[in-house]
PDB file of C-alpha atoms in Angstrom:
ATOM      1  CA  UNK C  21    -105.002 -72.458  75.522  1.00 72.00           C
ATOM      2  CA  UNK C  22    -107.762 -75.006  75.931  1.00 85.00           C
ATOM      3  CA  UNK C  23    -109.566 -75.267  79.239  1.00 86.00           C
ATOM      4  CA  UNK C  24    -110.481 -78.805  80.200  1.00 91.00           C
ATOM      5  CA  UNK C  25    -111.224 -80.907  83.267  1.00 92.00           C
ATOM      6  CA  UNK C  26    -108.282 -82.479  85.050  1.00 95.00           C
ATOM      7  CA  UNK C  27    -108.466 -85.222  87.635  1.00 96.00           C
ATOM      8  CA  UNK C  28    -105.790 -84.986  90.322  1.00 96.00           C
ATOM      9  CA  UNK C  29    -104.881 -87.827  92.667  1.00 96.00           C
ATOM     10  CA  UNK C  30    -103.163 -86.371  95.730  1.00 97.00           C
ATOM     11  CA  UNK C  31    -101.615 -88.602  98.370  1.00 97.00           C
ATOM     12  CA  UNK C  32    -101.363 -86.780 101.712  1.00 97.00           C
ATOM     13  CA  UNK C  33    -100.533 -87.436 105.342  1.00 97.00           C
ATOM     14  CA  UNK C  34    -103.676 -88.453 107.223  1.00 96.00           C
ATOM     15  CA  UNK C  35    -103.598 -85.512 109.633  1.00 95.00           C
ATOM     16  CA  UNK C  36    -105.991 -82.764 110.660  1.00 95.00           C
ATOM     17  CA  UNK C  37    -105.785 -79.588 108.590  1.00 94.00           C
ATOM     18  CA  UNK C  38    -104.396 -81.091 105.365  1.00 95.00           C
ATOM     19  CA  UNK C  39    -107.639 -80.696 103.419  1.00 95.00           C
ATOM     20  CA  UNK C  40    -107.989 -77.157 104.741  1.00 95.00           C
ATOM     21  CA  UNK C  41    -104.539 -76.254 103.369  1.00 95.00           C
ATOM     22  CA  UNK C  42    -105.402 -77.730  99.962  1.00 95.00           C
ATOM     23  CA  UNK C  43    -108.760 -75.920  99.824  1.00 95.00           C
ATOM     24  CA  UNK C  44    -107.025 -72.732 100.983  1.00 94.00           C
ATOM     25  CA  UNK C  45    -104.545 -72.967  98.119  1.00 94.00           C
ATOM     26  CA  UNK C  46    -107.392 -73.239  95.632  1.00 93.00           C
ATOM     27  CA  UNK C  47    -109.468 -70.406  97.119  1.00 93.00           C
ATOM     28  CA  UNK C  48    -106.455 -68.142  97.592  1.00 92.00           C
ATOM     29  CA  UNK C  49    -105.509 -68.396  93.925  1.00 89.00           C
ATOM     30  CA  UNK C  50    -109.042 -68.355  92.551  1.00 91.00           C
ATOM     31  CA  UNK C  51    -109.024 -71.946  91.291  1.00 91.00           C
ATOM     32  CA  UNK C  52    -112.244 -73.944  91.436  1.00 92.00           C
ATOM     33  CA  UNK C  53    -112.657 -77.468  92.796  1.00 94.00           C
ATOM     34  CA  UNK C  54    -115.295 -79.176  90.634  1.00 93.00           C
ATOM     35  CA  UNK C  55    -115.456 -82.428  92.662  1.00 93.00           C
ATOM     36  CA  UNK C  56    -113.661 -83.637  95.773  1.00 95.00           C
ATOM     37  CA  UNK C  57    -113.391 -86.998  97.498  1.00 95.00           C
ATOM     38  CA  UNK C  58    -111.135 -87.955 100.419  1.00 95.00           C
ATOM     39  CA  UNK C  59    -110.550 -91.254 102.183  1.00 94.00           C
ATOM     40  CA  UNK C  60    -107.871 -93.082 104.121  1.00 95.00           C
ATOM     41  CA  UNK C  61    -105.700 -95.445 102.066  1.00 95.00           C
ATOM     42  CA  UNK C  62    -104.567 -98.943 103.043  1.00 96.00           C
ATOM     43  CA  UNK C  63    -101.917 -97.176 105.133  1.00 95.00           C
ATOM     44  CA  UNK C  64    -103.573 -95.532 108.137  1.00 95.00           C
ATOM     45  CA  UNK C  65    -101.051 -92.696 107.957  1.00 96.00           C
ATOM     46  CA  UNK C  66    -102.044 -91.611 104.442  1.00 97.00           C
ATOM     47  CA  UNK C  67    -105.193 -90.411 102.679  1.00 97.00           C
ATOM     48  CA  UNK C  68    -105.995 -90.039  98.995  1.00 97.00           C
ATOM     49  CA  UNK C  69    -107.623 -86.822  97.809  1.00 96.00           C
ATOM     50  CA  UNK C  70    -109.221 -87.121  94.398  1.00 96.00           C
ATOM     51  CA  UNK C  71    -110.313 -83.849  92.884  1.00 95.00           C
ATOM     52  CA  UNK C  72    -111.421 -82.521  89.558  1.00 95.00           C
ATOM     53  CA  UNK C  73    -110.567 -78.997  88.532  1.00 95.00           C
ATOM     54  CA  UNK C  74    -110.750 -77.108  85.275  1.00 92.00           C
ATOM     55  CA  UNK C  75    -108.069 -75.063  83.606  1.00 88.00           C
ATOM     56  CA  UNK C  76    -105.586 -74.858  80.770  1.00 89.00           C
ATOM     57  CA  UNK C  77    -102.296 -76.757  80.902  1.00 89.00           C
ATOM     58  CA  UNK C  78    -100.428 -73.788  82.407  1.00 91.00           C
ATOM     59  CA  UNK C  79    -102.912 -73.315  85.268  1.00 90.00           C
ATOM     60  CA  UNK C  80    -103.014 -77.027  86.120  1.00 91.00           C
ATOM     61  CA  UNK C  81     -99.207 -77.145  86.050  1.00 93.00           C
ATOM     62  CA  UNK C  82     -99.153 -74.241  88.531  1.00 93.00           C
ATOM     63  CA  UNK C  83    -101.732 -75.983  90.750  1.00 93.00           C
ATOM     64  CA  UNK C  84     -99.628 -79.165  90.840  1.00 94.00           C
ATOM     65  CA  UNK C  85     -96.434 -77.226  91.656  1.00 95.00           C
ATOM     66  CA  UNK C  86     -98.196 -75.354  94.474  1.00 94.00           C
ATOM     67  CA  UNK C  87     -99.687 -78.578  95.855  1.00 95.00           C
ATOM     68  CA  UNK C  88     -96.208 -80.162  95.965  1.00 95.00           C
ATOM     69  CA  UNK C  89     -95.050 -77.256  98.150  1.00 95.00           C
ATOM     70  CA  UNK C  90     -97.721 -77.878 100.806  1.00 94.00           C
ATOM     71  CA  UNK C  91     -96.722 -79.586 104.010  1.00 90.00           C
ATOM     72  CA  UNK C  92     -98.201 -83.093 104.283  1.00 94.00           C
ATOM     73  CA  UNK C  93     -98.597 -83.560 100.515  1.00 96.00           C
ATOM     74  CA  UNK C  94     -96.732 -86.737  99.541  1.00 97.00           C
ATOM     75  CA  UNK C  95     -97.460 -86.965  95.789  1.00 96.00           C
ATOM     76  CA  UNK C  96     -99.655 -85.318  93.168  1.00 96.00           C
ATOM     77  CA  UNK C  97    -100.540 -87.079  89.933  1.00 95.00           C
ATOM     78  CA  UNK C  98    -102.619 -85.654  87.086  1.00 95.00           C
ATOM     79  CA  UNK C  99    -104.500 -88.704  85.836  1.00 95.00           C
ATOM     80  CA  UNK C 100    -106.141 -86.891  82.935  1.00 93.00           C
ATOM     81  CA  UNK C 101    -103.793 -88.102  80.195  1.00 91.00           C
ATOM     82  CA  UNK C 102    -102.881 -91.389  81.898  1.00 93.00           C
ATOM     83  CA  UNK C 103    -104.744 -94.675  81.756  1.00 94.00           C
ATOM     84  CA  UNK C 104    -107.086 -94.662  84.724  1.00 94.00           C
ATOM     85  CA  UNK C 105    -110.366 -95.948  86.105  1.00 94.00           C
ATOM     86  CA  UNK C 106    -112.806 -93.294  87.296  1.00 94.00           C
ATOM     87  CA  UNK C 107    -116.147 -93.712  89.032  1.00 95.00           C
ATOM     88  CA  UNK C 108    -118.694 -91.689  90.938  1.00 95.00           C
ATOM     89  CA  UNK C 109    -121.405 -92.891  93.340  1.00 96.00           C
ATOM     90  CA  UNK C 110    -124.854 -91.348  93.626  1.00 97.00           C
ATOM     91  CA  UNK C 111    -127.922 -91.926  95.753  1.00 98.00           C
ATOM     92  CA  UNK C 112    -131.159 -90.832  94.090  1.00 98.00           C
ATOM     93  CA  UNK C 113    -134.446 -90.639  95.982  1.00 98.00           C
ATOM     94  CA  UNK C 114    -137.320 -90.708  93.500  1.00 98.00           C
ATOM     95  CA  UNK C 115    -141.103 -90.620  93.883  1.00 97.00           C
ATOM     96  CA  UNK C 116    -142.435 -94.133  93.292  1.00 96.00           C
ATOM     97  CA  UNK C 117    -146.125 -93.811  92.597  1.00 94.00           C
ATOM     98  CA  UNK C 118    -147.742 -97.157  91.875  1.00 93.00           C
ATOM     99  CA  UNK C 119    -148.067 -96.371  88.151  1.00 94.00           C
ATOM    100  CA  UNK C 120    -144.290 -95.662  87.906  1.00 95.00           C
ATOM    101  CA  UNK C 121    -142.824 -98.448  90.069  1.00 96.00           C
ATOM    102  CA  UNK C 122    -142.386-100.990  87.265  1.00 96.00           C
ATOM    103  CA  UNK C 123    -140.769 -98.396  84.982  1.00 96.00           C
ATOM    104  CA  UNK C 124    -138.372 -97.300  87.737  1.00 97.00           C
ATOM    105  CA  UNK C 125    -137.365-100.919  88.396  1.00 97.00           C
ATOM    106  CA  UNK C 126    -136.750-101.452  84.651  1.00 97.00           C
ATOM    107  CA  UNK C 127    -134.488 -98.380  84.603  1.00 97.00           C
ATOM    108  CA  UNK C 128    -132.657 -99.708  87.689  1.00 97.00           C
ATOM    109  CA  UNK C 129    -132.134-103.025  85.888  1.00 97.00           C
ATOM    110  CA  UNK C 130    -130.960-101.430  82.631  1.00 97.00           C
ATOM    111  CA  UNK C 131    -128.418 -99.243  84.442  1.00 97.00           C
ATOM    112  CA  UNK C 132    -127.298-102.123  86.677  1.00 96.00           C
ATOM    113  CA  UNK C 133    -127.892-100.129  89.842  1.00 97.00           C
ATOM    114  CA  UNK C 134    -129.989-101.119  92.837  1.00 97.00           C
ATOM    115  CA  UNK C 135    -132.738 -99.974  95.136  1.00 98.00           C
ATOM    116  CA  UNK C 136    -131.278 -99.549  98.636  1.00 98.00           C
ATOM    117  CA  UNK C 137    -134.320 -98.131 100.433  1.00 98.00           C
ATOM    118  CA  UNK C 138    -138.031 -98.489  99.827  1.00 97.00           C
ATOM    119  CA  UNK C 139    -140.994 -96.669 101.343  1.00 95.00           C
ATOM    120  CA  UNK C 140    -144.629 -96.452 100.372  1.00 93.00           C
ATOM    121  CA  UNK C 141    -144.055 -93.447  98.117  1.00 95.00           C
ATOM    122  CA  UNK C 142    -140.365 -93.472  97.149  1.00 97.00           C
ATOM    123  CA  UNK C 143    -137.319 -95.551  96.197  1.00 97.00           C
ATOM    124  CA  UNK C 144    -133.724 -94.670  96.978  1.00 98.00           C
ATOM    125  CA  UNK C 145    -131.440 -95.878  94.188  1.00 98.00           C
ATOM    126  CA  UNK C 146    -127.681 -96.429  94.422  1.00 98.00           C
ATOM    127  CA  UNK C 147    -125.704 -96.108  91.193  1.00 98.00           C
ATOM    128  CA  UNK C 148    -122.008 -95.955  90.358  1.00 97.00           C
ATOM    129  CA  UNK C 149    -120.383 -95.119  87.053  1.00 96.00           C
ATOM    130  CA  UNK C 150    -119.069 -92.234  85.051  1.00 92.00           C
ATOM    131  CA  UNK C 151    -120.703 -88.819  84.986  1.00 90.00           C
ATOM    132  CA  UNK C 152    -122.516 -89.547  81.717  1.00 94.00           C
ATOM    133  CA  UNK C 153    -124.170 -92.659  83.153  1.00 96.00           C
ATOM    134  CA  UNK C 154    -125.323 -90.766  86.254  1.00 96.00           C
ATOM    135  CA  UNK C 155    -126.721 -87.912  84.179  1.00 96.00           C
ATOM    136  CA  UNK C 156    -128.497 -90.356  81.857  1.00 97.00           C
ATOM    137  CA  UNK C 157    -130.367 -92.118  84.682  1.00 97.00           C
ATOM    138  CA  UNK C 158    -131.262 -88.790  86.275  1.00 97.00           C
ATOM    139  CA  UNK C 159    -132.715 -87.633  82.947  1.00 97.00           C
ATOM    140  CA  UNK C 160    -134.881 -90.775  82.820  1.00 97.00           C
ATOM    141  CA  UNK C 161    -136.009 -90.470  86.456  1.00 97.00           C
ATOM    142  CA  UNK C 162    -136.751 -86.737  86.361  1.00 97.00           C
ATOM    143  CA  UNK C 163    -140.289 -87.187  84.911  1.00 96.00           C
ATOM    144  CA  UNK C 164    -141.162 -89.437  87.896  1.00 95.00           C
ATOM    145  CA  UNK C 165    -140.009 -86.741  90.328  1.00 96.00           C
ATOM    146  CA  UNK C 166    -136.555 -86.865  91.848  1.00 97.00           C
ATOM    147  CA  UNK C 167    -136.880 -85.839  95.504  1.00 97.00           C
ATOM    148  CA  UNK C 168    -133.163 -85.422  96.232  1.00 97.00           C
ATOM    149  CA  UNK C 169    -129.721 -86.672  95.239  1.00 97.00           C
ATOM    150  CA  UNK C 170    -126.310 -87.078  96.883  1.00 97.00           C
ATOM    151  CA  UNK C 171    -123.140 -87.592  94.822  1.00 94.00           C
ATOM    152  CA  UNK C 172    -119.643 -88.491  95.952  1.00 92.00           C
ATOM    153  CA  UNK C 173    -117.613 -86.709  93.324  1.00 90.00           C
ATOM    154  CA  UNK C 174    -115.138 -88.638  91.240  1.00 92.00           C
ATOM    155  CA  UNK C 175    -112.700 -91.190  92.584  1.00 94.00           C
ATOM    156  CA  UNK C 176    -109.960 -92.572  90.367  1.00 94.00           C
ATOM    157  CA  UNK C 177    -106.931 -94.825  90.285  1.00 93.00           C
ATOM    158  CA  UNK C 178    -104.286 -95.179  87.610  1.00 92.00           C
ATOM    159  CA  UNK C 179    -104.156 -98.428  85.685  1.00 92.00           C
ATOM    160  CA  UNK C 180    -101.087-100.585  86.054  1.00 87.00           C
ATOM    161  CA  UNK C 181     -98.789-100.891  83.057  1.00 80.00           C
ATOM    162  CA  UNK C 182     -99.459-104.012  81.073  1.00 72.00           C
ATOM    163  CA  UNK C 183     -96.633-106.343  80.187  1.00 67.00           C
ATOM    164  CA  UNK C 184     -96.050-107.408  76.623  1.00 67.00           C
ATOM    165  CA  UNK C 185     -96.935-110.983  75.839  1.00 65.00           C
ATOM    166  CA  UNK C 186     -94.507-112.906  73.716  1.00 60.00           C
TER     167      UNK C 186
END
């Protein structure tokens, strides 16, 4: 069996303790959560948990079945094989010595991200995209001296089915 990353979109009741039950299921069975993001949906009574986990098809099938059994879980969808849009947000604080400022701003322009905070000796850059894009900009900024980073983890939504044009 092949182990690969799966992205799960879990719709849950927006109540205290729900995330704890989900995390408890994963820790109790020895499954790992690679990334995790949670936010309220358009309905104030529901939240969407987006998580990435790794495993073969059998393990992920077991995870989904166990998640469906949890109280407050409304739906679980594995988006991995479905058409979906996936993004991640990162904030990167990088040293901005005078000799590197122009190069950093060129990188920001090329990656279509933006500087959200400026000080005398650093820039804080906001970028969104897939994991490869985030890793690519971090590779380019590393020689300048990345001070710290914060990443959201993946968020994803399924794409709507397209209608055939006649």
